[in-house]
mmCIF file of C-alpha atoms in Angstrom:
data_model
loop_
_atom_site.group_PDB
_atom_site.id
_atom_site.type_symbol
_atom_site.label_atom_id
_atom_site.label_comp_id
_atom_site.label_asym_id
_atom_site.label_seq_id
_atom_site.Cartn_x
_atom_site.Cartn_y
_atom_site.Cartn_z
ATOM 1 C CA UNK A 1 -74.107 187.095 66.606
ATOM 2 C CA UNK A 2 -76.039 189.670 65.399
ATOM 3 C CA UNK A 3 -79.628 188.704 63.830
ATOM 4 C CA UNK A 4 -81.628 190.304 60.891
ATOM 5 C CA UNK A 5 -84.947 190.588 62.227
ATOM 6 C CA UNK A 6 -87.542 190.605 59.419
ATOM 7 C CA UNK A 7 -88.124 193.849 60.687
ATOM 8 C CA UNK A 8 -84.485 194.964 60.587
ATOM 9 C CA UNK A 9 -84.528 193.368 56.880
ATOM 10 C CA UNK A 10 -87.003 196.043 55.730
ATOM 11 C CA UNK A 11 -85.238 198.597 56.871
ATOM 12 C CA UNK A 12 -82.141 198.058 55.925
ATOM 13 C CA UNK A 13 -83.470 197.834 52.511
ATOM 14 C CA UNK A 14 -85.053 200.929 52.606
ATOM 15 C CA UNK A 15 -81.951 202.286 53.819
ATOM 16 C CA UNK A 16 -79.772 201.067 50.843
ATOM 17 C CA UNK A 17 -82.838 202.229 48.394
ATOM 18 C CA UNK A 18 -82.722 205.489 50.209
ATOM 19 C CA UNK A 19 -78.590 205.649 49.685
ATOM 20 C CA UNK A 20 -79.265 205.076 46.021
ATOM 21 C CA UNK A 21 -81.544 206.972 45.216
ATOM 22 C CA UNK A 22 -79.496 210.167 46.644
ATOM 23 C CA UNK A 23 -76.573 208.905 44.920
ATOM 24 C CA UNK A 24 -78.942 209.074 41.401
ATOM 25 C CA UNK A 25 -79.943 212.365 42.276
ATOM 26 C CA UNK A 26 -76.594 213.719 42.790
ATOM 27 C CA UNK A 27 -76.550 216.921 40.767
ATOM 28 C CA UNK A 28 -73.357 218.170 39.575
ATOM 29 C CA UNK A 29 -72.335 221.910 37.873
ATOM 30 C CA UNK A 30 -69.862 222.003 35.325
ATOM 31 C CA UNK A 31 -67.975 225.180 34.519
ATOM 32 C CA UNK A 32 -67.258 225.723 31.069
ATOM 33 C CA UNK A 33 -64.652 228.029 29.956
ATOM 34 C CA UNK A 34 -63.868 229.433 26.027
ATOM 35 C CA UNK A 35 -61.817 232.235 24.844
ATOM 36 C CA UNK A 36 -64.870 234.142 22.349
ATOM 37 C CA UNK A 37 -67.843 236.537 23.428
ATOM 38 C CA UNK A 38 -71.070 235.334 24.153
ATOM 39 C CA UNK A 39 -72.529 236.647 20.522
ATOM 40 C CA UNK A 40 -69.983 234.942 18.809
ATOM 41 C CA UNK A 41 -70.887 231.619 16.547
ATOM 42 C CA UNK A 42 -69.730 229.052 18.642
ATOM 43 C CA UNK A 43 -70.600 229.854 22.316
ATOM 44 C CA UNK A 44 -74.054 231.114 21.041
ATOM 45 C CA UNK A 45 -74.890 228.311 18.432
ATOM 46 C CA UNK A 46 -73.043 225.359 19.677
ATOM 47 C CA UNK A 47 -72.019 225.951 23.317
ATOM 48 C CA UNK A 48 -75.125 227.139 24.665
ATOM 49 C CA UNK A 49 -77.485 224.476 22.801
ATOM 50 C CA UNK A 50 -75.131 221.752 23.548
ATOM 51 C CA UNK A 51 -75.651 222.944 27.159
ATOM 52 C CA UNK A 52 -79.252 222.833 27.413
ATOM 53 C CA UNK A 53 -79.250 219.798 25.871
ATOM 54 C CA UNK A 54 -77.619 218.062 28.638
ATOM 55 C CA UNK A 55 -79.000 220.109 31.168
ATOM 56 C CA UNK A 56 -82.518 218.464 29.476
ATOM 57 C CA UNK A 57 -81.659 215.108 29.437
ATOM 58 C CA UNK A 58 -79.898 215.314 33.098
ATOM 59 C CA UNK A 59 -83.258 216.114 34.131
ATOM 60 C CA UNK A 60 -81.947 219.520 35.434
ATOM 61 C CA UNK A 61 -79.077 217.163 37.469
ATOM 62 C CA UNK A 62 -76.295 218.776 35.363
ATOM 63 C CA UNK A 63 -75.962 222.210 35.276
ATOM 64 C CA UNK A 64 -73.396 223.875 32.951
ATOM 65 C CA UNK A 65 -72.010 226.987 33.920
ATOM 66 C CA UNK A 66 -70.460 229.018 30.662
ATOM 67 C CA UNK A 67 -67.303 231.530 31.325
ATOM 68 C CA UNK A 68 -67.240 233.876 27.743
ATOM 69 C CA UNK A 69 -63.967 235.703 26.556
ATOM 70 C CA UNK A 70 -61.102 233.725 29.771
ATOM 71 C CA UNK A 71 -63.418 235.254 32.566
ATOM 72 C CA UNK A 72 -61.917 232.527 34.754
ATOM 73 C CA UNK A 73 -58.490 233.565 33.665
ATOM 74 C CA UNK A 74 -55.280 232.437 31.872
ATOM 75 C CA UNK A 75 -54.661 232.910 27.661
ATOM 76 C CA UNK A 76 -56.389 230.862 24.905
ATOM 77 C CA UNK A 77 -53.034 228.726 24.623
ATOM 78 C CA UNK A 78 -53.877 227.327 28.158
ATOM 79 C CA UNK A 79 -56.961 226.146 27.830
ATOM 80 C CA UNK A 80 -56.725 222.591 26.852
ATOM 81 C CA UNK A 81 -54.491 222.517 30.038
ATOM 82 C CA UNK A 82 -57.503 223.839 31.778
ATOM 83 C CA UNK A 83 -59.416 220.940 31.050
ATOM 84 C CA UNK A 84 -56.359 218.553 31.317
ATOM 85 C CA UNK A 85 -55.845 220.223 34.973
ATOM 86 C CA UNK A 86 -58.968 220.481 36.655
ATOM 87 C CA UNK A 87 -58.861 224.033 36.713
ATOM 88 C CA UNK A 88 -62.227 223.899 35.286
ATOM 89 C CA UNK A 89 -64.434 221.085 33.638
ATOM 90 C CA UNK A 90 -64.802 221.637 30.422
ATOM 91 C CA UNK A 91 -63.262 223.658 27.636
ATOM 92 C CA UNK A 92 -63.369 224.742 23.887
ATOM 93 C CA UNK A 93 -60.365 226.112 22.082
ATOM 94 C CA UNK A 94 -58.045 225.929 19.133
ATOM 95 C CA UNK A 95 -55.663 222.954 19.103
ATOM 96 C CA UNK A 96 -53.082 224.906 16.730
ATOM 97 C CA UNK A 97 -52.558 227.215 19.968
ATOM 98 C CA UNK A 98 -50.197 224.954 20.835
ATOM 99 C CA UNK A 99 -47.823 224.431 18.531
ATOM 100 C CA UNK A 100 -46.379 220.576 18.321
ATOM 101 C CA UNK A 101 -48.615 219.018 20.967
ATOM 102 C CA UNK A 102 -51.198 217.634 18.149
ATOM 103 C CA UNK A 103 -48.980 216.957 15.409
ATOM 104 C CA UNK A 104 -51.001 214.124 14.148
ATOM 105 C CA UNK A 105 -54.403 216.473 14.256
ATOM 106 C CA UNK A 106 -52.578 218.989 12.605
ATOM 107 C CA UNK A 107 -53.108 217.279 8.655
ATOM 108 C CA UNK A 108 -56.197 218.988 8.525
ATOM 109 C CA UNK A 109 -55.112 222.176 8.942
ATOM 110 C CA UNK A 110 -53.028 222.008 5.645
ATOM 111 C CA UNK A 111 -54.187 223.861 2.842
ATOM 112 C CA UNK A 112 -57.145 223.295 0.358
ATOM 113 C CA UNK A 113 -57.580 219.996 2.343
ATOM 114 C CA UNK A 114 -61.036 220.615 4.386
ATOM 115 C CA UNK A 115 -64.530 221.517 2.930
ATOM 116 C CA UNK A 116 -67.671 222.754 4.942
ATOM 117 C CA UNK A 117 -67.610 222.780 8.572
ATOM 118 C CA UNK A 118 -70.228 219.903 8.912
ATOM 119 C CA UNK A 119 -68.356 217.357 6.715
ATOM 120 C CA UNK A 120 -64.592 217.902 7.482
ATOM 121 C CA UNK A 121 -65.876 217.619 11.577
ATOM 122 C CA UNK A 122 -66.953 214.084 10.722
ATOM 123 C CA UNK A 123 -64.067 213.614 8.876
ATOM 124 C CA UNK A 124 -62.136 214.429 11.977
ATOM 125 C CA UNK A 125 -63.787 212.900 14.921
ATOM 126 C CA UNK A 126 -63.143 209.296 13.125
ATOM 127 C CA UNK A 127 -59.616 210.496 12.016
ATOM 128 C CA UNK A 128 -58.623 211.050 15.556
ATOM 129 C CA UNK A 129 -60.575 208.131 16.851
ATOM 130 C CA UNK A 130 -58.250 205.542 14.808
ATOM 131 C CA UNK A 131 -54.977 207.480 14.656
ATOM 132 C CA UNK A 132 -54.814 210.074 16.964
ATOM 133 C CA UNK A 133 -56.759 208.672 20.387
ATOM 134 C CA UNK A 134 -53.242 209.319 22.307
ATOM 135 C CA UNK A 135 -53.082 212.973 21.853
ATOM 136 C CA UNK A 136 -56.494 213.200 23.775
ATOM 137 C CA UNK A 137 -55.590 210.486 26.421
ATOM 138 C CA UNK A 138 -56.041 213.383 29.425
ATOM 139 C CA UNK A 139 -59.193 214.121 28.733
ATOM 140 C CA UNK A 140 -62.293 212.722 28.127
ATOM 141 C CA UNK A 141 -62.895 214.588 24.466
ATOM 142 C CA UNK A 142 -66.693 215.556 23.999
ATOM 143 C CA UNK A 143 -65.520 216.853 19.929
ATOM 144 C CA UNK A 144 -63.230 217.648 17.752
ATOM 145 C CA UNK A 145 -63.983 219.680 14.893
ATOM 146 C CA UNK A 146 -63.226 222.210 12.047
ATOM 147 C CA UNK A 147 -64.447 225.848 10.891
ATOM 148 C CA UNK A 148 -65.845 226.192 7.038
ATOM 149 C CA UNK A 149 -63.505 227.474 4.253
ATOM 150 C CA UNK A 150 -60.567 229.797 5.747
ATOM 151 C CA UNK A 151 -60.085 232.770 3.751
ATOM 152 C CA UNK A 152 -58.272 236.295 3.600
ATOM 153 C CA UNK A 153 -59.644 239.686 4.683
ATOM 154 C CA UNK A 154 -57.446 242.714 4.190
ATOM 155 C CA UNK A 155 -57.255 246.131 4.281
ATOM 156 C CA UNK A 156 -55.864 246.344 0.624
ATOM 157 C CA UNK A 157 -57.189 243.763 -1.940
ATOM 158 C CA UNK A 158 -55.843 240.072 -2.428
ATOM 159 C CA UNK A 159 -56.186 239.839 -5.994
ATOM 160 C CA UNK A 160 -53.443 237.239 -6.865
ATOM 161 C CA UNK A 161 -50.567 236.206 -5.177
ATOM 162 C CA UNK A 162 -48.496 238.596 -6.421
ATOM 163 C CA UNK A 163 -50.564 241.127 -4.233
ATOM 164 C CA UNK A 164 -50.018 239.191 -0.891
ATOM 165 C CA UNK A 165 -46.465 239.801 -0.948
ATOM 166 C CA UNK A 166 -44.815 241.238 2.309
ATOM 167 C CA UNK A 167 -48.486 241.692 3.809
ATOM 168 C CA UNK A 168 -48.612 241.116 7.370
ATOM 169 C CA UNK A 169 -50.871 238.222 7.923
ATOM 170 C CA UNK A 170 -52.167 236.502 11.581
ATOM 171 C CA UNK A 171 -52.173 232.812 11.555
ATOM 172 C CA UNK A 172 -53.890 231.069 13.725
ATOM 173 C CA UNK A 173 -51.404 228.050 14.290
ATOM 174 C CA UNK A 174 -47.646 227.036 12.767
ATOM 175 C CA UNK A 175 -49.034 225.109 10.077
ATOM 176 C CA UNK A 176 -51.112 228.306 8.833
ATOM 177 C CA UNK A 177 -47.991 230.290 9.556
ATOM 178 C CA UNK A 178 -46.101 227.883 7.398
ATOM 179 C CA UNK A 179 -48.535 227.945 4.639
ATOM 180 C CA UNK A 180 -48.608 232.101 4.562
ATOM 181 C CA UNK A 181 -44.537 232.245 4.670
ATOM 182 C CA UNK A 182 -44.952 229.829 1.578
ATOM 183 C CA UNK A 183 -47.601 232.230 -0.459
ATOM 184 C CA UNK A 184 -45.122 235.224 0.627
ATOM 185 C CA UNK A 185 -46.713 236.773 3.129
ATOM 186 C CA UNK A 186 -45.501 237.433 6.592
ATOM 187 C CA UNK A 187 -47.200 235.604 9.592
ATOM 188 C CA UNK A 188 -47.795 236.847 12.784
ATOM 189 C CA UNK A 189 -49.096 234.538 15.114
ATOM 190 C CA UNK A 190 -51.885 235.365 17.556
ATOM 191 C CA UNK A 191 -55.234 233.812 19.082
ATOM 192 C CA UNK A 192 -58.424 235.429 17.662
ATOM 193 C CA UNK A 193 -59.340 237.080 20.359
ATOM 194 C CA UNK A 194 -56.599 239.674 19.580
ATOM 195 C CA UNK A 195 -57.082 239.904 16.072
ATOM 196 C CA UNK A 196 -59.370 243.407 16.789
ATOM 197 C CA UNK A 197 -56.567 245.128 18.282
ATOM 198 C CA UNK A 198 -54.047 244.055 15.933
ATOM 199 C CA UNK A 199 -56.235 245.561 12.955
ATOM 200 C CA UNK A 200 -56.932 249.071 14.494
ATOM 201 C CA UNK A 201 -53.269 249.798 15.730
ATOM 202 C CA UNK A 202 -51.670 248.375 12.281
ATOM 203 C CA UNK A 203 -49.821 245.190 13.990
ATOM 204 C CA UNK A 204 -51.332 243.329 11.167
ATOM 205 C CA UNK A 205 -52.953 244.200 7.398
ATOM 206 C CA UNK A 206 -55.273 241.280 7.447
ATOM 207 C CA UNK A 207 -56.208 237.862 8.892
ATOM 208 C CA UNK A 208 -57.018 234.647 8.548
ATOM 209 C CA UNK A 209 -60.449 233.877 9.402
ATOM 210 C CA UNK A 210 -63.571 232.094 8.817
ATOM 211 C CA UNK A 211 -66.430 234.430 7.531
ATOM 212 C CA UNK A 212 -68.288 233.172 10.832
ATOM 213 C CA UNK A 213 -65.666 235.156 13.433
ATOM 214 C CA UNK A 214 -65.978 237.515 11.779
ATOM 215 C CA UNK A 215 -68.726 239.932 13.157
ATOM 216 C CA UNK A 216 -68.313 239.045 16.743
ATOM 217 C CA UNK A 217 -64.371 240.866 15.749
ATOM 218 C CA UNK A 218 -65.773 243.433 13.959
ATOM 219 C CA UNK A 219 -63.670 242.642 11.435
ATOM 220 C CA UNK A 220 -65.581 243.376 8.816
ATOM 221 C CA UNK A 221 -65.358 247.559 9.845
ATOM 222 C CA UNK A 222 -61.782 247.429 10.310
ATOM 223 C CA UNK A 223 -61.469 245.927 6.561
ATOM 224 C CA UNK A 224 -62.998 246.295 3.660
ATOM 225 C CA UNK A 225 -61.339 243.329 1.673
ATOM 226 C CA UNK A 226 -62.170 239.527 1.554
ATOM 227 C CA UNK A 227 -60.690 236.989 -0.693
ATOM 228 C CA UNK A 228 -62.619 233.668 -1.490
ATOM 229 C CA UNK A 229 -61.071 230.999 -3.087
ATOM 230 C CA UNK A 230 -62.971 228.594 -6.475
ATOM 231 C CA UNK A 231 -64.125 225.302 -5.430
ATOM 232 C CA UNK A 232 -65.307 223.536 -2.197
ATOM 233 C CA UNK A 233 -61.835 223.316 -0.545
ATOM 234 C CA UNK A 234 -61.074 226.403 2.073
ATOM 235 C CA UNK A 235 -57.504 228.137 1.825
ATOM 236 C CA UNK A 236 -57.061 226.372 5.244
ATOM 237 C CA UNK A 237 -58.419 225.299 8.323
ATOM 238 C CA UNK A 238 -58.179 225.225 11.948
ATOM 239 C CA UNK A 239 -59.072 222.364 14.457
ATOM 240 C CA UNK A 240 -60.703 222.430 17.394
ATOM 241 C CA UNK A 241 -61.466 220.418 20.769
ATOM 242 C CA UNK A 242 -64.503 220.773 23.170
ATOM 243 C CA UNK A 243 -62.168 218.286 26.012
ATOM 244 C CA UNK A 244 -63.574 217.694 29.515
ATOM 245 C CA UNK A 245 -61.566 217.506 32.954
ATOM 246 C CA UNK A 246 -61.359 213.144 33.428
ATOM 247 C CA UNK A 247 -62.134 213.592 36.866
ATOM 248 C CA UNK A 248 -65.070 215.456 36.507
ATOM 249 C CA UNK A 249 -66.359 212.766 34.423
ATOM 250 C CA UNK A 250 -65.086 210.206 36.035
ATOM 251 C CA UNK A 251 -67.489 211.063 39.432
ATOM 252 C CA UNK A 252 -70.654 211.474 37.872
ATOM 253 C CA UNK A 253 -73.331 208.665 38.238
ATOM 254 C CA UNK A 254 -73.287 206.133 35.985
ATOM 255 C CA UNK A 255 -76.708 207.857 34.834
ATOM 256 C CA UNK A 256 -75.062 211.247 34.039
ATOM 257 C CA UNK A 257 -72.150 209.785 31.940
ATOM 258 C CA UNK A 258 -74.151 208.375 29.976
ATOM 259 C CA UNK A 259 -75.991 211.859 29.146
ATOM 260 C CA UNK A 260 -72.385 213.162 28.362
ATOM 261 C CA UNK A 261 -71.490 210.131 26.239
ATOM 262 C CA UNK A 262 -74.976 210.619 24.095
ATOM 263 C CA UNK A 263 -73.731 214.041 23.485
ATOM 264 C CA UNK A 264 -69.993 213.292 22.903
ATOM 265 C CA UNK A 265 -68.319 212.071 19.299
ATOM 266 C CA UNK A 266 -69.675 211.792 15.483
ATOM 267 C CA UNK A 267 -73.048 213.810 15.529
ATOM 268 C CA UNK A 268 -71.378 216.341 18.191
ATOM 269 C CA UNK A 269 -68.498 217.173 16.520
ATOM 270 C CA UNK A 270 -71.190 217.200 12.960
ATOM 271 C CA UNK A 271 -72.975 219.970 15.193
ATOM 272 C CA UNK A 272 -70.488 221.909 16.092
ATOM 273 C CA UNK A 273 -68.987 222.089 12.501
ATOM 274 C CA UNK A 274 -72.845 222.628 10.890
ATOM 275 C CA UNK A 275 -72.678 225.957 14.127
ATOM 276 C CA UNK A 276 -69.883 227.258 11.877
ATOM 277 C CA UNK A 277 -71.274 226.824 8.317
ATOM 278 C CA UNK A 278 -74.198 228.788 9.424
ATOM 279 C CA UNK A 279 -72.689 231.162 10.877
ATOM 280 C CA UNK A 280 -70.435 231.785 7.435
ATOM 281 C CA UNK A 281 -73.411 232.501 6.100
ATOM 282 C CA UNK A 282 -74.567 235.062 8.704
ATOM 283 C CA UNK A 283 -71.070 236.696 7.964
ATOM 284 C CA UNK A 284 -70.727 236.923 5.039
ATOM 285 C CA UNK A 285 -74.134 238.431 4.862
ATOM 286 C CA UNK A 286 -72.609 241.115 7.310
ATOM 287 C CA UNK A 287 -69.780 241.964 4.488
ATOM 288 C CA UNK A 288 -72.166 242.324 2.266
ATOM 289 C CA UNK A 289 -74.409 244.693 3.632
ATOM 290 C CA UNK A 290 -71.425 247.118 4.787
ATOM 291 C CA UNK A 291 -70.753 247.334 1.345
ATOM 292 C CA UNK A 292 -66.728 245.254 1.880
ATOM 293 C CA UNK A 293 -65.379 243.936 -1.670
ATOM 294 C CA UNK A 294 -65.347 240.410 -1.832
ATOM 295 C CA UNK A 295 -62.693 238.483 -4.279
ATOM 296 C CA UNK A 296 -63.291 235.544 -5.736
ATOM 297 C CA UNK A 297 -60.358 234.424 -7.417
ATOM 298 C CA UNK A 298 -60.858 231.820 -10.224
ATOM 299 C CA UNK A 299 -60.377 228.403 -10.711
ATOM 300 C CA UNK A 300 -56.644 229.577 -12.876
ATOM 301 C CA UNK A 301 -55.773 231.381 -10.077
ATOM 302 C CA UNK A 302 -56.795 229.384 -7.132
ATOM 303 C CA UNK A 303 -54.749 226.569 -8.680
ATOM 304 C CA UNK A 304 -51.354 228.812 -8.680
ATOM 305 C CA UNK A 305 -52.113 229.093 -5.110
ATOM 306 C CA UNK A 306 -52.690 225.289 -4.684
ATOM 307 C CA UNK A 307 -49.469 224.484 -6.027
ATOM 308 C CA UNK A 308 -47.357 227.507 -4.275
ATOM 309 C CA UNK A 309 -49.085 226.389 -0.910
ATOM 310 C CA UNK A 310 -48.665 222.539 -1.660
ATOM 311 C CA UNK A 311 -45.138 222.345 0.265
ATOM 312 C CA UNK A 312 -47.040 223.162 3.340
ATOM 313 C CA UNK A 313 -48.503 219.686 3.385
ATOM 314 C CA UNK A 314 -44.929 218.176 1.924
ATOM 315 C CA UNK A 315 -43.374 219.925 4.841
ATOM 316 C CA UNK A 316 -45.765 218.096 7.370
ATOM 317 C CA UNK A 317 -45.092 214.800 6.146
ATOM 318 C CA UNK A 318 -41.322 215.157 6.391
ATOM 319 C CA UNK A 319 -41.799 216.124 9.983
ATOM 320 C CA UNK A 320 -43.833 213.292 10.717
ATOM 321 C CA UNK A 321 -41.075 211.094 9.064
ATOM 322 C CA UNK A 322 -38.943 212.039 11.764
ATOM 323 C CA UNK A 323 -41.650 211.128 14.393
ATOM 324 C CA UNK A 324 -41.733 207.590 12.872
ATOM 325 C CA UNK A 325 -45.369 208.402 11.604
ATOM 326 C CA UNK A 326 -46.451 207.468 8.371
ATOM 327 C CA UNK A 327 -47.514 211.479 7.081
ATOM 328 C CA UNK A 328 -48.330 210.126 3.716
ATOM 329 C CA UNK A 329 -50.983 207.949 4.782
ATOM 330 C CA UNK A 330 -52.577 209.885 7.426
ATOM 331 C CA UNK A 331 -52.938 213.147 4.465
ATOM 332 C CA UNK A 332 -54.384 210.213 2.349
ATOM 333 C CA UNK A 333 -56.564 209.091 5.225
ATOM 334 C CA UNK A 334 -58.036 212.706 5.936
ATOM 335 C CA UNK A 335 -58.559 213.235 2.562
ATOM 336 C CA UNK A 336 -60.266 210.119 1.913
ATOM 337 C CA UNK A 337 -62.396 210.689 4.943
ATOM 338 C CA UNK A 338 -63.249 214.321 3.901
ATOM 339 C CA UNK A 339 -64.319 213.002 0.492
ATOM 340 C CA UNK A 340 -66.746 210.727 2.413
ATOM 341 C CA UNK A 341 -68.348 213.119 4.367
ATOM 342 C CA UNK A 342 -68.527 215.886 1.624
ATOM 343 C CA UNK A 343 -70.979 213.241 -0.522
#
């Protein structure tokens, strides 16, 4: 039988500690992939911080690589899949890109539901985290959150509803679409990335957007119109998901999952929504200098278009009746949770 000298003993230790410690020093690059140009709001404000954060408290063991405007190919719509896949390890896009695969998700994209970016991000990381944990079961979700208010910018004014009529309109995601068919406008659905194209050849008269997009689309040359809404609540909003590849988690170190956990969940998603605010600010700041004529309907006004858009919301809660889900509650849950947040 084979005997562990004392001498043997020591070495083998050393061995194991050796094993270990190479194991602990694995280092690891993770390619992430979004749909926007560098300059815009969220890869420069949020992506890029949220990567040298990690890459800081890795130790330099993680590396993230960044891929700007699909540069590792494939169309905004398949980006979740991306993640989902393996294709690459991480991913940000729009959840409304595909249409019916979030449907629970979805209530916060219903009109004059969401406030600022910041507060209706909280509201939605714990709103998926009790109701909707099974539409993010592939992945291992870093955030979920929301823009600021959603608004209108044109090439001829929105002054009323009556002026919105027949206007071609991109929408961001069926529930927007839904909402603009409602208000009389007609949708046409698209990612952002194509919304500066769509303006300069005519496609479209106007978008949906936050103010935040907007410079990074030069959207703010190609109209001169933008129509703000009274009160905290946006016209709409979109949802989003920053949703990493399970493998790719799954083989880090124990060490290095616990530097994505720390910057996974509430305080992400917070920072990610607080990205946006700020960059409303920057542009609308941007409209403003170039001289663009901003609308701001009043509170009479805004509350015609609260009750003409209103069905949108009715609408989603019959669908989810024929789902089995409970629509009613889950609107009354997001709203109660936005109301916390917005203190």
């Amino acid at each position: 039988m084979f005997q562990l000298t004392p001498r043997r003993a020591v070495l083998a230790i050393l061995g194991a500690t050796a094993f270990v410690g190479a194991a602990q020093a694995q280092n690891v690059t993770l390619r992430f992939h979004q749909m926007l140009p560098a300059q815009a709001t969220i890869p420069a404000k949020a992506i890029v911080p949220w990567a040298k954060k990690v890459e800081a408290e890795s130790g330099g063991r993680i590396k993230v690589q960044i891929f700007n405007t699909m540069q590792l190919g494939g169309t905004p719509p398949q980006l979740f899949d991306q993640a989902k896949d393996g294709i690459v390890d991480i991913t940000w896009t729009v959840l409304g890109y595909t249409p019916g695969r979030f449907p629970k998700t979805e209530v916060f994209e219903v009109p004059f539901l969401t406030t600022t970016g910041e507060a209706s991000s909280k509201a939605l990381w714990e709103y998926v985290q009790k109701n909707a944990p099974e539409e993010f079961k592939d992945v291992k979700l870093i955030a979920v959150h929301t823009h600021g208010p959603g608004l209108f910018h044109t090439k001829t004014p929105v002054t009323g509803l009556e002026s919105l009529q027949g206007m071609k309109i991109r929408g961001g995601s069926r529930i927007i679409n839904n909402m603009l068919t409602k208000l009389g406008a007609t949708p046409v659905g698209m990612p952002v990335p194509a919304v500066t194209e769509a303006l300069s050849k005519g496609v479209i008269q106007g978008t949906t957007i936050p103010w935040e997009v907007g410079p990074s689309l030069k959207v703010h040359e190609l109209v001169k119109n933008h129509t703000t809404f009274y009160g905290p609540n946006g016209l709409y909003n979109s949802t989003f998901a920053v949703s990493m590849n399970k493998a790719s988690y799954d083989k880090l170190p124990a060490d290095l999952k616990q530097v994505i956990d720390k910057n996974s969940g509430l305080e992400t998603a917070a920072f990610f929504g607080r990205a946006m605010d700020e960059g409303d600010k920057v542009g609308r700041a941007i409209a403003q200098k170039a001289g663009n004529n901003i609308v701001a309907l009043d509170a009479a006004e805004t509350q015609r278009w609260r009750r003409t858009a209103s069905v949108v919301a009715d609408d989603w809660v019959k669908e989810m009746g024929t789902k089995g889900i409970d629509g009613n509650k889950l609107l009354s849950e997001a709203r109660e949770l936005i109301a916390k947040h917005s203190k």
